[in-house]
Coordinates of C-alpha atoms in Angstrom, one line a residue:
M231 CA -20.9 128.3 95.6
P232 CA -24.8 127.3 95.8
F233 CA -25.8 124.8 98.3
F234 CA -24.0 121.5 97.1
A235 CA -24.1 123.0 93.6
L236 CA -22.1 121.1 91.2
T237 CA -21.5 122.6 88.1
R238 CA -19.0 121.8 85.3
A239 CA -17.1 124.6 87.0
H240 CA -16.9 122.7 90.0
R241 CA -15.5 119.5 89.1
I242 CA -12.4 118.1 90.5
G243 CA -9.9 117.1 88.0
C244 CA -7.9 113.8 88.4
D245 CA -5.1 113.5 91.2
W246 CA -2.3 112.3 88.7
Q247 CA -0.2 111.2 92.3
L248 CA -2.9 109.2 93.9
L249 CA -3.6 107.7 90.2
L250 CA 0.5 106.7 90.1
C251 CA 0.2 105.3 94.1
L252 CA -2.4 103.1 93.0
V253 CA -1.3 102.3 89.7
T254 CA 2.5 101.3 91.3
L255 CA 0.2 98.8 94.1
Y256 CA -1.7 97.2 91.3
A257 CA 1.5 95.9 88.9
V258 CA 2.9 94.2 93.0
R259 CA 0.3 92.8 93.1
L260 CA 0.6 91.3 89.6
A261 CA 4.0 90.4 90.5
L262 CA 2.3 88.7 93.8
V263 CA 0.3 86.6 91.9
H264 CA 3.5 85.9 89.4
V265 CA 5.2 84.5 92.4
L266 CA 2.6 82.7 94.2
G267 CA 2.3 80.6 90.3
Q268 CA 6.3 79.8 90.5
A269 CA 5.3 78.8 94.0
G270 CA 2.6 76.5 93.1
V271 CA -0.8 78.2 94.0
G272 CA -3.7 78.0 90.9
L273 CA -6.5 79.5 90.2
H274 CA -9.4 78.9 92.7
V275 CA -11.9 76.5 91.0
D276 CA -14.2 79.1 90.7
E277 CA -11.9 81.1 88.8
A278 CA -11.1 78.5 87.1
Q279 CA -15.0 78.1 85.9
Y280 CA -15.7 81.5 84.9
W281 CA -12.2 81.1 82.6
H282 CA -14.2 78.6 80.9
W283 CA -17.2 79.9 81.0
S284 CA -15.3 82.7 79.1
R285 CA -14.4 80.0 76.3
Q286 CA -17.9 79.9 75.5
L287 CA -20.0 83.5 76.0
E288 CA -23.5 83.0 77.0
W289 CA -26.1 86.0 78.0
G290 CA -26.0 83.6 81.6
Y291 CA -24.5 80.6 83.2
Y292 CA -25.6 78.6 86.0
S293 CA -24.3 79.7 89.2
K294 CA -23.9 83.8 87.9
P295 CA -25.1 85.7 85.1
P296 CA -22.5 86.5 82.4
G297 CA -20.5 89.6 83.5
I298 CA -17.3 87.8 85.3
A299 CA -17.4 85.5 81.6
L300 CA -16.4 88.0 79.6
L301 CA -14.1 90.3 81.8
I302 CA -11.8 87.0 81.8
A303 CA -12.4 87.2 78.0
L304 CA -10.9 89.7 77.5
S305 CA -8.8 89.6 80.1
T306 CA -6.7 86.2 79.1
A307 CA -6.9 88.4 75.3
L308 CA -4.6 91.3 76.3
L309 CA -2.6 89.4 78.4
G310 CA -3.2 85.3 77.6
D311 CA -3.9 82.2 79.6
G312 CA -1.9 82.7 82.2
L313 CA -2.3 82.9 86.3
V314 CA -2.1 86.7 85.7
G315 CA -4.4 86.8 82.3
V316 CA -6.9 85.4 83.9
K317 CA -6.8 88.0 87.1
A318 CA -5.7 90.9 85.7
L319 CA -8.4 92.9 84.5
A320 CA -10.5 91.5 87.7
M321 CA -7.6 93.0 89.5
A322 CA -7.6 96.5 88.2
C323 CA -11.3 96.6 89.6
Y324 CA -9.9 97.0 93.0
P325 CA -8.0 100.1 92.6
A326 CA -10.1 101.5 90.0
T327 CA -12.6 101.2 92.6
A328 CA -10.4 103.3 94.7
W329 CA -9.5 105.6 92.2
V330 CA -13.8 106.4 92.2
L331 CA -13.8 106.7 95.8
G332 CA -11.8 109.0 95.7
Q333 CA -13.0 110.9 92.9
L334 CA -16.3 111.1 94.8
A335 CA -15.0 111.5 98.3
R336 CA -13.8 114.6 96.8
E337 CA -16.5 116.2 94.9
M338 CA -18.8 115.5 98.0
A339 CA -15.9 117.8 100.3
A340 CA -16.1 120.5 98.0
S341 CA -19.2 121.1 98.3
A342 CA -19.3 120.1 102.2
L343 CA -16.0 121.6 103.7
P344 CA -14.8 125.4 103.2
Q345 CA -11.1 124.7 103.3
P346 CA -9.5 124.8 100.0
H347 CA -7.6 121.3 101.1
A348 CA -9.6 119.3 102.4
P349 CA -11.1 118.1 99.6
A350 CA -8.1 116.7 98.5
W351 CA -6.9 115.0 101.4
A352 CA -10.9 113.3 102.2
G353 CA -10.2 112.2 98.3
R354 CA -7.2 109.9 98.6
L355 CA -7.5 109.3 102.1
A356 CA -10.7 106.8 100.6
A357 CA -8.7 105.5 97.6
L358 CA -5.8 104.8 100.2
L359 CA -8.1 104.0 103.0
F360 CA -9.8 101.2 100.9
I361 CA -7.2 100.0 98.7
T362 CA -5.5 98.5 102.0
T363 CA -8.1 96.7 103.8
P364 CA -7.8 93.2 103.6
L365 CA -10.9 92.6 101.3
A366 CA -9.1 94.8 98.6
G367 CA -5.4 93.2 99.3
M368 CA -6.5 89.9 99.8
L369 CA -9.6 89.2 97.4
G370 CA -7.4 92.2 94.7
L371 CA -6.0 88.7 94.1
A372 CA -9.0 86.9 92.1
A373 CA -10.7 87.0 89.1
T374 CA -14.2 86.9 91.4
T375 CA -17.6 88.8 91.0
D376 CA -16.9 91.0 93.8
A377 CA -14.2 92.7 91.8
P378 CA -16.3 94.4 89.0
L379 CA -19.3 94.6 91.6
L380 CA -17.1 97.2 93.7
L381 CA -16.3 98.8 90.8
A382 CA -19.9 99.2 89.7
W383 CA -21.3 100.1 92.5
A384 CA -18.9 102.7 93.0
L385 CA -19.7 104.2 89.7
A386 CA -23.3 104.3 90.7
M387 CA -22.6 106.3 93.7
W388 CA -21.2 108.4 92.0
A389 CA -23.0 109.1 89.2
L390 CA -25.8 108.8 91.9
W391 CA -24.2 112.2 94.3
R392 CA -24.0 114.0 90.9
A393 CA -27.7 113.1 89.8
L394 CA -29.0 114.2 93.4
H395 CA -27.0 117.5 93.1
S396 CA -26.5 119.0 89.8
I397 CA -27.6 122.7 89.4
H398 CA -28.5 121.6 85.3
Q399 CA -31.4 119.5 83.9
A400 CA -29.2 118.3 81.7
D401 CA -26.2 117.5 84.0
A402 CA -28.3 115.9 86.0
L403 CA -30.8 113.6 83.7
R404 CA -26.8 112.1 82.4
A405 CA -26.3 111.5 85.8
W406 CA -29.5 109.1 85.7
L407 CA -28.5 107.5 82.7
L408 CA -24.9 106.6 84.0
F409 CA -26.3 105.2 87.5
G410 CA -28.8 103.0 85.2
L411 CA -25.9 102.2 83.4
A412 CA -23.4 100.7 86.4
L413 CA -26.3 99.5 88.2
G414 CA -28.1 96.9 85.3
A415 CA -24.7 96.0 84.6
G416 CA -23.1 95.5 88.3
A417 CA -26.6 93.3 88.2
L418 CA -25.2 91.6 84.7
F419 CA -21.7 90.5 87.3
K420 CA -23.9 89.2 90.1
Y421 CA -27.3 90.0 91.8
T422 CA -26.7 91.4 94.5
M423 CA -26.3 94.9 92.8
V424 CA -29.9 95.6 92.9
V425 CA -29.4 96.0 96.6
L426 CA -28.2 99.1 96.0
A427 CA -31.0 100.8 94.2
V428 CA -32.6 100.0 97.5
S429 CA -30.7 103.1 98.0
V430 CA -32.1 105.7 96.0
P431 CA -35.9 106.0 97.9
L432 CA -34.0 106.2 101.0
L433 CA -31.9 109.4 99.2
L434 CA -35.1 110.7 97.6
W435 CA -37.1 110.2 100.9
V436 CA -34.9 112.7 102.9
R437 CA -34.4 115.0 99.7
R438 CA -38.6 115.5 100.0
G439 CA -39.6 118.7 99.3
R440 CA -37.0 119.9 98.0
A441 CA -37.5 121.7 94.4
T442 CA -36.0 119.2 92.3
A443 CA -38.4 116.5 93.8
T444 CA -39.8 115.8 90.8
R445 CA -36.8 115.8 88.4
D446 CA -34.7 113.5 91.5
L447 CA -38.2 111.2 90.7
R448 CA -38.0 111.4 86.8
G449 CA -34.1 110.8 87.2
A450 CA -35.5 107.4 89.4
T451 CA -37.7 106.0 87.4
L452 CA -35.3 106.2 83.8
A453 CA -32.6 104.9 85.6
A454 CA -34.8 101.9 86.9
A455 CA -36.4 101.5 83.4
I456 CA -32.5 102.0 81.9
S457 CA -30.9 99.1 84.1
A458 CA -34.0 97.0 83.3
L459 CA -32.6 97.1 80.1
V460 CA -29.0 96.1 80.5
V461 CA -30.0 93.2 81.9
S462 CA -32.6 92.1 80.0
P463 CA -30.9 89.8 78.0
N464 CA -29.9 87.2 81.1
L465 CA -33.2 87.4 82.2
W466 CA -34.0 85.9 79.2
W467 CA -31.4 83.6 79.1
N468 CA -33.0 82.4 82.8
H469 CA -36.6 81.7 81.7
A470 CA -35.4 80.2 78.9
H471 CA -32.6 77.5 80.7
G472 CA -35.9 77.2 83.8
W473 CA -34.7 80.4 86.3
P474 CA -30.4 78.5 87.3
T475 CA -29.1 80.9 87.9
L476 CA -32.1 83.0 90.0
Q477 CA -33.0 79.3 92.1
H478 CA -28.9 79.0 92.9
T479 CA -29.0 82.5 94.6
A480 CA -32.6 81.6 96.2
D481 CA -31.1 78.2 97.6
I482 CA -27.9 79.8 98.9
T483 CA -29.7 82.5 100.0
L484 CA -32.2 80.7 101.7
G485 CA -30.3 77.6 102.6
A486 CA -30.3 75.2 105.4
R487 CA -27.4 77.2 108.2
S488 CA -25.3 74.6 110.3
A489 CA -25.1 76.4 113.3
P490 CA -27.1 78.7 116.1
A491 CA -28.7 81.9 114.1
W492 CA -27.0 84.3 117.1
A493 CA -23.3 82.7 115.9
S494 CA -24.3 83.3 112.3
L495 CA -25.0 86.2 112.5
A496 CA -21.8 87.1 115.1
E497 CA -20.1 85.4 111.7
F498 CA -21.4 87.5 109.4
I499 CA -20.4 90.8 111.7
G500 CA -16.7 89.2 112.3
G501 CA -16.3 88.5 108.9
Q502 CA -16.9 92.4 108.2
W503 CA -15.2 93.8 110.7
M504 CA -12.0 91.8 109.0
M505 CA -12.6 92.9 105.9
L506 CA -12.4 96.6 106.7
G507 CA -9.6 96.0 108.6
P508 CA -9.1 95.0 112.6
L509 CA -7.7 98.7 113.2
L510 CA -10.3 100.9 110.3
G511 CA -13.3 98.4 112.1
L512 CA -13.1 99.7 115.0
V513 CA -11.8 104.0 113.8
L514 CA -15.0 103.3 112.0
L515 CA -17.6 102.4 114.7
W516 CA -15.5 104.8 117.3
S517 CA -16.0 108.0 115.0
A518 CA -20.0 106.5 113.7
A519 CA -20.4 107.2 117.8
R520 CA -18.9 110.1 117.7
W521 CA -21.0 111.7 114.7
L522 CA -23.8 110.1 116.5
R523 CA -23.5 112.0 119.7
A524 CA -22.8 115.0 117.9
S525 CA -25.0 115.1 115.3
T526 CA -27.2 118.2 116.1
G527 CA -24.3 119.6 116.0
V528 CA -23.2 118.6 112.2
Q529 CA -23.2 121.5 109.5
P530 CA -26.6 120.7 107.1
Q531 CA -24.1 119.6 103.8
Q532 CA -21.7 117.8 105.9
G533 CA -24.8 115.8 107.8
E534 CA -26.0 115.2 104.2
A535 CA -23.1 114.0 102.2
L536 CA -22.1 111.7 105.7
R537 CA -26.0 110.7 105.2
F538 CA -25.4 109.7 101.8
A539 CA -22.3 107.5 101.8
W540 CA -24.5 106.1 104.7
Y541 CA -27.6 105.0 102.6
C542 CA -25.6 103.4 100.5
A543 CA -23.6 101.0 102.5
L544 CA -27.1 100.1 105.0
P545 CA -29.4 98.6 102.7
L546 CA -26.7 95.7 101.8
L547 CA -25.7 95.3 105.9
C548 CA -28.9 94.7 106.6
V549 CA -30.3 92.6 103.6
G550 CA -26.9 90.5 104.9
A551 CA -27.4 90.7 108.7
A552 CA -31.0 89.0 107.6
Q553 CA -29.5 86.6 105.2
A554 CA -27.5 85.1 108.2
W555 CA -29.7 84.9 110.8
H556 CA -31.9 83.2 108.8
A557 CA -29.4 80.8 106.3
R558 CA -25.9 80.4 106.7
A559 CA -23.3 83.7 106.5
Q560 CA -22.1 85.0 103.4
I561 CA -19.7 87.8 104.1
N562 CA -18.2 88.5 100.8
W563 CA -21.4 89.1 100.1
T564 CA -21.8 92.5 101.9
A565 CA -18.2 94.0 100.4
P566 CA -19.9 96.5 98.4
A567 CA -20.5 97.7 101.4
M568 CA -16.9 98.6 101.9
A569 CA -17.5 101.3 99.7
G570 CA -19.8 103.4 101.6
L571 CA -18.0 102.8 104.6
V572 CA -15.1 104.1 103.7
L573 CA -16.5 106.6 101.7
W574 CA -18.7 107.7 105.4
L575 CA -15.2 108.0 107.3
A576 CA -13.0 109.5 104.8
L577 CA -15.5 112.5 105.0
W578 CA -16.4 112.1 109.3
L579 CA -12.3 112.3 109.5
A580 CA -11.5 115.0 107.1
M581 CA -14.0 117.0 108.6
Q582 CA -12.7 116.3 112.2
R583 CA -9.1 117.1 110.5
A584 CA -10.8 120.2 109.2
Q585 CA -11.8 121.3 112.7
G586 CA -7.8 121.0 113.6
A587 CA -8.1 117.8 114.7
R588 CA -4.6 115.4 114.9
W589 CA -5.7 112.5 115.6
P590 CA -7.9 111.9 112.0
V591 CA -4.2 112.0 110.2
K592 CA -2.8 109.4 112.8
A593 CA -6.0 107.1 112.6
A594 CA -5.6 106.8 109.0
W595 CA -1.9 105.8 108.8
A596 CA -2.5 103.5 111.1
A597 CA -5.3 101.5 109.6
G598 CA -3.7 101.4 106.7
V599 CA -0.6 100.2 107.5
T600 CA -2.4 97.8 109.9
G601 CA -4.4 96.5 106.8
L602 CA -1.0 96.2 104.7
I603 CA 0.7 94.3 106.8
L604 CA -2.4 92.0 107.6
A605 CA -3.4 91.2 104.2
T606 CA 0.8 90.7 103.4
A607 CA 1.0 88.2 106.5
V608 CA -1.8 85.9 105.1
V609 CA -1.0 86.0 101.7
L610 CA 2.3 85.4 102.2
A611 CA 2.4 83.7 105.3
P612 CA 1.4 80.2 103.7
D613 CA 4.3 80.2 101.3
A614 CA 6.9 81.7 103.7
A615 CA 6.5 78.7 106.2
R616 CA 6.7 76.6 103.9
G617 CA 10.5 78.1 103.1
L618 CA 11.5 77.5 106.2
G619 CA 10.6 74.1 106.2
H620 CA 7.6 74.3 108.6
P621 CA 4.1 74.8 106.5
L622 CA 1.1 75.6 107.6
G623 CA -1.9 73.1 108.0
R624 CA -4.7 73.2 105.8
N625 CA -6.5 75.9 107.6
A626 CA -4.0 78.7 108.2
D627 CA -3.2 78.2 104.6
V628 CA -5.7 80.8 102.8
W629 CA -3.7 79.0 99.3
S630 CA -4.6 75.6 100.1
R631 CA -7.2 74.6 98.1
M632 CA -5.5 76.1 94.8
R633 CA -2.3 74.2 95.2
G634 CA -1.1 71.0 93.8
W635 CA -4.1 70.9 90.6
D636 CA -1.8 71.7 87.9
A637 CA 0.7 69.3 89.4
A638 CA -2.1 66.5 89.9
F639 CA -3.2 67.4 86.0
E640 CA 0.1 67.3 84.6
A641 CA 0.8 64.0 85.9
L642 CA -2.3 62.8 84.3
R643 CA -1.7 64.2 80.2
A644 CA -0.2 62.8 78.2
E645 CA -2.8 59.6 78.4
A646 CA -5.7 62.4 78.0
A647 CA -3.3 64.2 75.3
A648 CA -2.4 60.7 73.3
R649 CA -7.1 60.5 73.1
P650 CA -7.1 64.4 70.9
G651 CA -11.4 65.2 70.5
A652 CA -12.1 62.4 73.7
T653 CA -14.6 63.3 76.0
V654 CA -13.9 64.2 79.3
I655 CA -16.6 63.1 82.1
G656 CA -15.7 64.9 85.4
A657 CA -16.8 63.2 88.7
D658 CA -17.1 66.8 89.8
R659 CA -17.5 71.0 88.9
T660 CA -13.5 71.1 91.1
V661 CA -12.1 68.3 89.0
I662 CA -13.8 69.5 85.8
A663 CA -13.2 73.4 86.3
H664 CA -9.3 73.0 86.8
G665 CA -9.0 70.2 84.4
A666 CA -10.5 71.8 81.2
Y667 CA -8.2 75.1 83.2
A668 CA -4.8 72.8 83.7
W669 CA -5.7 70.6 80.0
R670 CA -5.9 73.8 78.2
N671 CA -4.2 73.1 75.4
L672 CA -5.5 69.9 74.6
D673 CA -8.4 69.0 72.4
L674 CA -10.7 67.5 74.9
N675 CA -14.8 68.2 75.3
W676 CA -15.5 68.6 78.7
T677 CA -18.7 67.5 80.9
A678 CA -20.5 66.0 83.9
L679 CA -22.8 62.9 84.3
P680 CA -26.1 63.1 83.3
T681 CA -28.7 62.8 86.3
S682 CA -32.0 62.3 87.1
H683 CA -32.0 64.8 90.3
P684 CA -32.0 68.5 89.4
P685 CA -28.6 70.4 88.6
R686 CA -26.2 71.0 91.3
H687 CA -23.5 72.8 88.8
H688 CA -23.3 74.1 85.7
Y689 CA -21.6 70.9 84.4
E690 CA -24.9 69.2 85.3
M691 CA -27.2 71.5 83.7
T692 CA -25.3 71.4 80.5
A693 CA -24.5 67.9 81.0
H694 CA -24.5 65.2 77.9
M695 CA -22.9 62.1 76.4
P696 CA -22.0 61.2 73.1
A697 CA -24.6 59.6 71.6
P698 CA -24.2 55.9 70.4
G699 CA -22.0 55.4 67.6
S700 CA -21.2 59.0 67.4
A701 CA -18.1 60.2 66.1
A702 CA -18.0 61.9 69.2
Q703 CA -18.2 58.3 71.1
R704 CA -15.9 56.3 68.6
R705 CA -12.7 59.5 69.4
G706 CA -13.2 58.1 73.1
I707 CA -14.4 58.5 76.8
L708 CA -12.6 59.0 79.7
L709 CA -13.4 59.3 83.4
L710 CA -11.3 61.4 85.5
G711 CA -12.3 62.4 88.8
R712 CA -10.4 62.4 92.6
E713 CA -10.8 58.3 92.9
A714 CA -12.1 55.7 91.2
P715 CA -15.6 55.7 89.0
A716 CA -18.6 55.0 91.4
A717 CA -20.2 51.0 90.5
E718 CA -23.3 52.6 89.0
V719 CA -20.7 55.2 87.0
C720 CA -18.9 52.1 85.2
A721 CA -22.4 50.3 84.9
R722 CA -23.6 52.5 82.5
F723 CA -20.3 51.4 79.9
T724 CA -18.9 47.6 78.7
R725 CA -15.5 48.7 80.3
C726 CA -13.6 50.4 82.9
Q727 CA -10.6 50.6 82.8
V728 CA -7.3 52.9 85.2
L729 CA -5.0 54.4 82.9
A730 CA -3.3 56.9 85.0
S731 CA -3.8 58.3 89.0
A732 CA -2.2 60.8 90.7
R733 CA -1.6 62.2 94.0
I734 CA 0.9 64.9 94.8
D735 CA 2.1 66.0 98.3
I736 CA 0.8 69.7 99.1
G737 CA 1.2 70.1 102.8
P738 CA 1.2 68.6 106.6
G739 CA -1.0 66.1 106.1
Q740 CA -2.9 66.9 102.4
T741 CA -2.7 65.2 98.8
R742 CA -3.9 66.3 95.8
E743 CA -5.1 62.7 94.3
L744 CA -6.7 62.3 90.7
Q745 CA -7.2 58.9 88.6
L746 CA -8.3 58.7 84.4
W747 CA -10.2 56.3 83.1
E748 CA -11.5 55.2 80.4
A749 CA -15.1 53.7 79.6
T750 CA -15.6 51.5 76.3
P751 CA -19.4 52.4 75.5

């Protein structure tokens, strides 16, 4: 086979055993979400807000592009608005990402390693190392933008590899087209996706002088145009609304930090290590050190495969480190870099195994099992402790922010249900998002109180009040918050009176409190 040749004859088929393993693990995690829901764990505020957005699809929202709302709309259309229904498709992105990484690792190993069984081993290793990381084990239970972003990142890596290493120009053109589509689609979930585009000039630079250099440059230009076209509706929406998403992204990226620069950077590095898993992180560092020492002895095919995986992770890690140094560390922002790191490690371990080393198999097993145990312990420990009568404190309970909301809103449901069509003014984003989800079967209109300062969240950006004398005003106005409305809020109305309150114990020294008031214009 020619150097790094990739033709239809050499494309590798599906690993059905791996696929079955990933589907089984996905089913187990769906069951775990159901069990957690039965134990009183609800949606995170971001998940509830994304669900609320999915009720009215637009080309953009205050803090995120539109992709996550569309994904949840599809998920709930298939499986209903329950906890599993909201999360199902987002959760499916993690095993899908693992499968894509597995296929990519197999193709790369097929070109870099002569041993017949090495590609299959590398593919399975990449998939299983990824799906057993704490990143997939914990974030993999949530409906966040990171889930589809990871899948888009992995698909873009796969397309980019094929674009750079296909023999036939038509195959390369199709791969560049798919790369542009994946890049644009990922950006519709989270703008972090555009950082992968930095990998392209890096890879083109190391390939300069090759016969395909002109073809690669044209393909990259096509991919850039395609990705810009895909994301253009969201950019137009931002332009029409004063660029809120880009401004929000800039604010949290460059916002003031609450710790010294070195502490924020240390937090970022520690977070990346924990997303990979403690043992897998150590194996990665040790393997990287060995690669740097022995880089001159690595075969050209192997070196190019390893550099490709590394260049798909390095730019995002550098951006994340720089952001952590200048502002508050955002650990999960660099989650897609884990795909590149896992791919690199799987290829490196496969290369060592092909040379007769036995330790890669042991290291892979130990890292995978350790990651699974860590993620499972973190997820199940809080409710296990509650079952034993020793509930964990807020800092040790990863579900503390998701507990008690459904019960608190259920206690207030009767008063809200008695006022169909009322406008509910929530005190903050958290109350509005959780309330809209908990009372999703009630005929209510949700908004925040209009303010004179720049909006801090989506509900303030879209805040509205019923027009005086309108039918909406006659249907009633409700004030909802964690405490009594402030005097300046009540001053906007003729009268405010409390209708109901709720207080739910959710853990040691923790309660979930809500108050529902009626306001008379």
